[in-house]
PDB file of C-alpha atoms in Angstrom:
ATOM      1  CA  UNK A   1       0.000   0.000   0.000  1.00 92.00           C
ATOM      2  CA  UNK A   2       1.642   3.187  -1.159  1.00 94.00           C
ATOM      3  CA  UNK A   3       1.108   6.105   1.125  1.00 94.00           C
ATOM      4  CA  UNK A   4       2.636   9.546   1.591  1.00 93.00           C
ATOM      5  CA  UNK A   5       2.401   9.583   5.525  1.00 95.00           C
ATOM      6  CA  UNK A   6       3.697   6.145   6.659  1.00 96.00           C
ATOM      7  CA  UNK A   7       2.210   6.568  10.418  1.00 97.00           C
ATOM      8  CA  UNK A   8      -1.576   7.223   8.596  1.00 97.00           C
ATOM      9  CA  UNK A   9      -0.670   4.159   6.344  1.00 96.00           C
ATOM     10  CA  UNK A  10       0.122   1.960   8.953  1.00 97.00           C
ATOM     11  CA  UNK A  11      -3.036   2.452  11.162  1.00 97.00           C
ATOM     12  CA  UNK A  12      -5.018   1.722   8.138  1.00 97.00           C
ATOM     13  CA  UNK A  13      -2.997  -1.574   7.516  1.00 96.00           C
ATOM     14  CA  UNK A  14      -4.006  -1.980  11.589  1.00 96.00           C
ATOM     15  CA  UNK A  15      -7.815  -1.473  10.478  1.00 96.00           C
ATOM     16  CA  UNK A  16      -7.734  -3.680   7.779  1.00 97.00           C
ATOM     17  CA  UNK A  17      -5.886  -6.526   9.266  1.00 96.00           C
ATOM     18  CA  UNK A  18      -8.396  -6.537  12.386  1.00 96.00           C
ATOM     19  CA  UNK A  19     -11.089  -6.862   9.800  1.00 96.00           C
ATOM     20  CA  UNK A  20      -9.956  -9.288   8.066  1.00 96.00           C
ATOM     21  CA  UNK A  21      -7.399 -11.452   9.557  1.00 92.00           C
ATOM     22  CA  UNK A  22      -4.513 -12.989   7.652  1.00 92.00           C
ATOM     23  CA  UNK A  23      -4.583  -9.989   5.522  1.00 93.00           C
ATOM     24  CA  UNK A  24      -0.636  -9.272   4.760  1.00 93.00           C
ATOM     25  CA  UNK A  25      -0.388  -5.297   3.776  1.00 94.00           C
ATOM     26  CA  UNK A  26       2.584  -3.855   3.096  1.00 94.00           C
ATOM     27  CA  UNK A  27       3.227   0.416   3.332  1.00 96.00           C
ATOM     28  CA  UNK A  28       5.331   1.726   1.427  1.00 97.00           C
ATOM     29  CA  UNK A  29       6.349   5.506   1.352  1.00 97.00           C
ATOM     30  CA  UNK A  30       5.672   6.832  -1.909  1.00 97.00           C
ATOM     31  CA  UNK A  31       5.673  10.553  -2.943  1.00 96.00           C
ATOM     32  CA  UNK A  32       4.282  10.768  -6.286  1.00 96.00           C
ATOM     33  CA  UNK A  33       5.708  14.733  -6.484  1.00 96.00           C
ATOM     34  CA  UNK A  34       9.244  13.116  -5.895  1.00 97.00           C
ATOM     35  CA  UNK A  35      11.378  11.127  -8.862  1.00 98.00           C
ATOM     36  CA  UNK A  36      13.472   9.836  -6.361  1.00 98.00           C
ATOM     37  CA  UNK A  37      10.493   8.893  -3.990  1.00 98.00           C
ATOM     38  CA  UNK A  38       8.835   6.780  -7.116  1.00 98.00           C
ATOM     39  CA  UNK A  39      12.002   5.334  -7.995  1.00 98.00           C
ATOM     40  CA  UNK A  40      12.959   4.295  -4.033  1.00 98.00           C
ATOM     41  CA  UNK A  41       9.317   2.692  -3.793  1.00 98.00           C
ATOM     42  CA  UNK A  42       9.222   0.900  -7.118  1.00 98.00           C
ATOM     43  CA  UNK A  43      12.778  -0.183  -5.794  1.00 98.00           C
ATOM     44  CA  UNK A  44      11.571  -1.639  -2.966  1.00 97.00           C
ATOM     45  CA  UNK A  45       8.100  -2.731  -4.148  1.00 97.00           C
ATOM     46  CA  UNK A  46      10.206  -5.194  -6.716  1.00 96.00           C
ATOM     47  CA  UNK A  47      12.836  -6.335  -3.598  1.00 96.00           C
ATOM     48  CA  UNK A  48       9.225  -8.225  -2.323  1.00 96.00           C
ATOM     49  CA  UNK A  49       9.291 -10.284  -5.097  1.00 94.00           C
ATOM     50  CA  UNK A  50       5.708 -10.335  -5.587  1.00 94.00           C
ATOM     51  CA  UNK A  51       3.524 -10.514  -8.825  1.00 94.00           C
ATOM     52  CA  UNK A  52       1.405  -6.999 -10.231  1.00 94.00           C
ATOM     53  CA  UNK A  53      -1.220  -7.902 -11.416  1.00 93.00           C
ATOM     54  CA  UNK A  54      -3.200  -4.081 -11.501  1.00 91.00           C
ATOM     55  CA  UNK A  55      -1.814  -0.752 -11.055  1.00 93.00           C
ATOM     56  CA  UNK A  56      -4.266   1.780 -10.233  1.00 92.00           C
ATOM     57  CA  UNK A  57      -3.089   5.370 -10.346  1.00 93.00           C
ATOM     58  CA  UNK A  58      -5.701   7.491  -8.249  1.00 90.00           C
ATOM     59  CA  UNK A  59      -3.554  10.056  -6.130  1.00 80.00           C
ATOM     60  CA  UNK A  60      -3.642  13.610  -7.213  1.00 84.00           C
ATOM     61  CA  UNK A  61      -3.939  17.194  -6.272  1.00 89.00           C
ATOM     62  CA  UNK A  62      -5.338  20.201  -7.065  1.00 87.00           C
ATOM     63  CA  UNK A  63      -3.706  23.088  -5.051  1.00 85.00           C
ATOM     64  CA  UNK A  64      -4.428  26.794  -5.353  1.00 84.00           C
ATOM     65  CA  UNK A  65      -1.356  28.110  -6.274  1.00 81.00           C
ATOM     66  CA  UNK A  66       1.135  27.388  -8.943  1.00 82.00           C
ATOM     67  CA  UNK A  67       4.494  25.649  -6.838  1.00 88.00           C
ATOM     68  CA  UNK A  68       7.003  23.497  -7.574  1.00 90.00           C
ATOM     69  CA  UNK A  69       7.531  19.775  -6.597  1.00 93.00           C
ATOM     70  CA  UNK A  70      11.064  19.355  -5.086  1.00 95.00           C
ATOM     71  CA  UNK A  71      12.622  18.492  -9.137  1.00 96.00           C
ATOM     72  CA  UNK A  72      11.690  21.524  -9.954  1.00 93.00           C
ATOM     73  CA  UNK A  73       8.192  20.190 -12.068  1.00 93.00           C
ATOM     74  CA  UNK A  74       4.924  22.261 -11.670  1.00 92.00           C
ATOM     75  CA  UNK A  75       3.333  20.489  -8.522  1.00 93.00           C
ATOM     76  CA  UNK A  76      -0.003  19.332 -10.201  1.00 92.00           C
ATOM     77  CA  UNK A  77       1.616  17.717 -13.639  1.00 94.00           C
ATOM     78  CA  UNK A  78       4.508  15.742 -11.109  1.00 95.00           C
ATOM     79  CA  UNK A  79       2.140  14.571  -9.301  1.00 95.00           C
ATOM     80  CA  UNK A  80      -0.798  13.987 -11.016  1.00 94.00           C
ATOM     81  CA  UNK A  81       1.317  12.570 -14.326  1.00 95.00           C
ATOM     82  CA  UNK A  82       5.055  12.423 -13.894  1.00 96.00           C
ATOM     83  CA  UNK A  83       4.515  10.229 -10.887  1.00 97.00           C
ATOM     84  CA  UNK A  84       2.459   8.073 -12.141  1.00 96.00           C
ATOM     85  CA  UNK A  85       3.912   7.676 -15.636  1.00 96.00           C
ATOM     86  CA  UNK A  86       7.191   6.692 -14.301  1.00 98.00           C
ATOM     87  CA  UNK A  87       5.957   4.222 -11.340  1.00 97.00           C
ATOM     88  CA  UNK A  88       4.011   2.805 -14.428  1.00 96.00           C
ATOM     89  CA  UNK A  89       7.234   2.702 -16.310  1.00 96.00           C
ATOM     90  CA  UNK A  90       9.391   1.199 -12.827  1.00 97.00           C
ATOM     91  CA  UNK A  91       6.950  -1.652 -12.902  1.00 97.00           C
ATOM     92  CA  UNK A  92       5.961  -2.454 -16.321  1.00 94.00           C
ATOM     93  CA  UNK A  93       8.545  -5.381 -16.594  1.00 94.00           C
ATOM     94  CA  UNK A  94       7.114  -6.832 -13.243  1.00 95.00           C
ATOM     95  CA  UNK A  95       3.553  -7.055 -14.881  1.00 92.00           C
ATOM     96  CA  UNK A  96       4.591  -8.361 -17.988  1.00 92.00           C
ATOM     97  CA  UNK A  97       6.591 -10.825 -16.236  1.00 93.00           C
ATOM     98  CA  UNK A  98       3.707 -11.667 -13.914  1.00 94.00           C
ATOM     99  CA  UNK A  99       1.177 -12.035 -17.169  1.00 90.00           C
ATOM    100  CA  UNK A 100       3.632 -14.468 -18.276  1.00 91.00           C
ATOM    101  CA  UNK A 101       3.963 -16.449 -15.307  1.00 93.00           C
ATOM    102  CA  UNK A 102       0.470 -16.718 -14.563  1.00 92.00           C
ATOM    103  CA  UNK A 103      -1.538 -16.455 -17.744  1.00 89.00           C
ATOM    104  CA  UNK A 104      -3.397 -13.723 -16.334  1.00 87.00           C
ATOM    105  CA  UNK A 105      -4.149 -10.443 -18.223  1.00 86.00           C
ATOM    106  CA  UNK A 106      -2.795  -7.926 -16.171  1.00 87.00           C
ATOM    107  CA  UNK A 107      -4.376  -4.247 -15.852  1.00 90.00           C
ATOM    108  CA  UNK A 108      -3.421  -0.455 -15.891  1.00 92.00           C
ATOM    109  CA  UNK A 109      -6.265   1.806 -14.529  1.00 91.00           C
ATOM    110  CA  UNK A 110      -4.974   6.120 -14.749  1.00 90.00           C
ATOM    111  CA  UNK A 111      -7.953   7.620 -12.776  1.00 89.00           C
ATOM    112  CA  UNK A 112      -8.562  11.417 -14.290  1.00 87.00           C
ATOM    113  CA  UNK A 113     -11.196  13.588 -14.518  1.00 85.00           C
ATOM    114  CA  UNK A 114     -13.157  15.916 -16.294  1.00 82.00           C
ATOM    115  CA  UNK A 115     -10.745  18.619 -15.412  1.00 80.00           C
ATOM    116  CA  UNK A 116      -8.907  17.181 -18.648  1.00 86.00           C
ATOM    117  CA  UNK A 117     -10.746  19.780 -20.474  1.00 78.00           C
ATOM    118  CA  UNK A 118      -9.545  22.916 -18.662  1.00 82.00           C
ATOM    119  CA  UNK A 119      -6.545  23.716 -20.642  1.00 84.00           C
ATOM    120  CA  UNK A 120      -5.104  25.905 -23.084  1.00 81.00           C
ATOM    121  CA  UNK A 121      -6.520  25.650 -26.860  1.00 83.00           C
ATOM    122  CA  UNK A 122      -3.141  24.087 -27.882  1.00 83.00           C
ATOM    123  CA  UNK A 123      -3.282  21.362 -25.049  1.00 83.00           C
ATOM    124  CA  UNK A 124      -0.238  20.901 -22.654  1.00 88.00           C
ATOM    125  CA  UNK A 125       2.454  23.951 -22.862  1.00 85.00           C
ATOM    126  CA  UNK A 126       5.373  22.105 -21.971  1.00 87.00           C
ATOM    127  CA  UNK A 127       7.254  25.255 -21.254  1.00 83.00           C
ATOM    128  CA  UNK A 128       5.078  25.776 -17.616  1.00 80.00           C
ATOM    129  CA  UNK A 129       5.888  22.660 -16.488  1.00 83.00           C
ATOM    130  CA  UNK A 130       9.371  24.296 -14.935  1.00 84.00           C
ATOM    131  CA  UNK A 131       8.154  27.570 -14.737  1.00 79.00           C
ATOM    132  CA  UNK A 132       4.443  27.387 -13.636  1.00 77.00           C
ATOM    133  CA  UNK A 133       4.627  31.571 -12.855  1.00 79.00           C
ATOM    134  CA  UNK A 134       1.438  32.964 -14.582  1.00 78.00           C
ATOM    135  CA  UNK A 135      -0.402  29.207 -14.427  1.00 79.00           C
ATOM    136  CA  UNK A 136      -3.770  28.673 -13.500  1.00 82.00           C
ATOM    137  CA  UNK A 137      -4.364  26.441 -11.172  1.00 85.00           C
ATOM    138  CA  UNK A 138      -7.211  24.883 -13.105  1.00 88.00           C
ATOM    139  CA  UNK A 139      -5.497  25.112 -16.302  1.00 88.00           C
ATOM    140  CA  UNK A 140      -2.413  23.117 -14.429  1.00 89.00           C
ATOM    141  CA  UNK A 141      -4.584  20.325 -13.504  1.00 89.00           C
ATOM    142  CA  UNK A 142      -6.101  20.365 -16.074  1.00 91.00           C
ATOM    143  CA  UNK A 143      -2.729  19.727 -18.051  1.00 91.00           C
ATOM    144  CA  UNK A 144      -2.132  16.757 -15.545  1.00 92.00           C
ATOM    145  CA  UNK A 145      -5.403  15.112 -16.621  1.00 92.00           C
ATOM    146  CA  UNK A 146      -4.850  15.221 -19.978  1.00 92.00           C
ATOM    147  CA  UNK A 147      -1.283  14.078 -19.604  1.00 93.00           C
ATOM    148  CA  UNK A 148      -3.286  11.296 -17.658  1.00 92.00           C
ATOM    149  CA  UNK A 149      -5.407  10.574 -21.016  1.00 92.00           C
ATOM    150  CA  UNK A 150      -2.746  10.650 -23.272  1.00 92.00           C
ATOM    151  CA  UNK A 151      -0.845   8.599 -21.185  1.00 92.00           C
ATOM    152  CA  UNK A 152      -3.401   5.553 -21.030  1.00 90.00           C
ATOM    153  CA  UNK A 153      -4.018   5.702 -25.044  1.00 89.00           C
ATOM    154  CA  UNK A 154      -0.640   5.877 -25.445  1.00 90.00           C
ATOM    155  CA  UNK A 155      -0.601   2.209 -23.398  1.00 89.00           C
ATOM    156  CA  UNK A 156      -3.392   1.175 -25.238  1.00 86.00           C
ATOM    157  CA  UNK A 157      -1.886   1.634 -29.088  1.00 84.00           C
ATOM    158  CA  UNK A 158       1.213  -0.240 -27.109  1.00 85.00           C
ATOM    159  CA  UNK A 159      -0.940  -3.440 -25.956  1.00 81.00           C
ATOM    160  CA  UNK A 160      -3.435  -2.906 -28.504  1.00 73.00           C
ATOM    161  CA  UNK A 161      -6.420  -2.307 -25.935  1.00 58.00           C
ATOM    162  CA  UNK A 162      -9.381  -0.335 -27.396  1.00 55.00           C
ATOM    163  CA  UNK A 163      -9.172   3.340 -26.369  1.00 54.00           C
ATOM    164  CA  UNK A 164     -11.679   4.790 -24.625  1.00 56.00           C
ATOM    165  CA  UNK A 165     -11.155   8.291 -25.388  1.00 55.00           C
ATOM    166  CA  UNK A 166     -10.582   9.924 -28.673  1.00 56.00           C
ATOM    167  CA  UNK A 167      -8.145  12.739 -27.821  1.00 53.00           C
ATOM    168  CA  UNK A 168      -7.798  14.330 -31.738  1.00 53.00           C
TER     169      UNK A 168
END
């Protein structure tokens, strides 16, 4: 279980486990904002050694100013997109790997929103994503969500899974 406060994390774990016994949780820290917070928890996600069978990528954030995540990436699109898109990346080979192994179809689920459609004309300007002075705050989630979309049909041409949005 990927969680950004660890203490939170575990006293859900303690929840869970009293409600269902047997039930092995692990938490793991994960910052989506942070590269080297994805890369540390995919890290130690694969030093488990256990199969991946769906990746769901639901955290996000909609803040009301324009800031920057610690690399320097507008705060919304690192952690609404960059996050996910490399953790997706970081453990691709693990659920390919685990499709092989056991013959089950594995899944990638990028949760968005709506909010996909408040951006610029032109679609994602590239050039706020290090200097998000003069953003939105809407239009820079909104950038993140689309990102989102054109992250998941991007995965779709690549495993040749019907899109569900058209995007052109």
């Amino acid at each position: 279980m990927p969680v950004r406060n660890v203490a939170a994390g575990l006293a859900v774990k303690e929840s869970i486990v009293a409600n269902i016994p047997g039930a092995r949780i692990d938490v793991l820290e994960l910052d989506l904002s942070s590269m080297a917070s994805v890369r540390r928890f995919a890290s130690e996600f694969e030093s488990l050694n256990l199969p991946l069978n769906i990746l769901i990528n639901n955290a996000g954030v909609l803040t009301r100013n324009c800031s920057c995540s610690c690399d320097g990436l507008e705060l919304h699109f690192a952690t609404n997109h960059i996050g996910h898109f490399l953790l997706t990346n970081l453990l691709l080979e693990n659920m390919k790997s685990t499709c092989r192994d056991s013959g089950t179809e594995g899944r990638i689920v990028n949760v968005t929103s709506a909010g996909h459609a408040m951006t610029y004309p032109e679609g994602i300007c590239f050039d706020k994503i290090h200097d998000p002075s003069g953003l939105n705050d809407f239009i820079a989630y909104g950038q993140s969500k689309l990102a989102n979309i054109l992250h998941s049909n991007e995965l779709s041409r690549i495993f040749k899974v019907p899109q569900l949005f058209d995007t052109e």
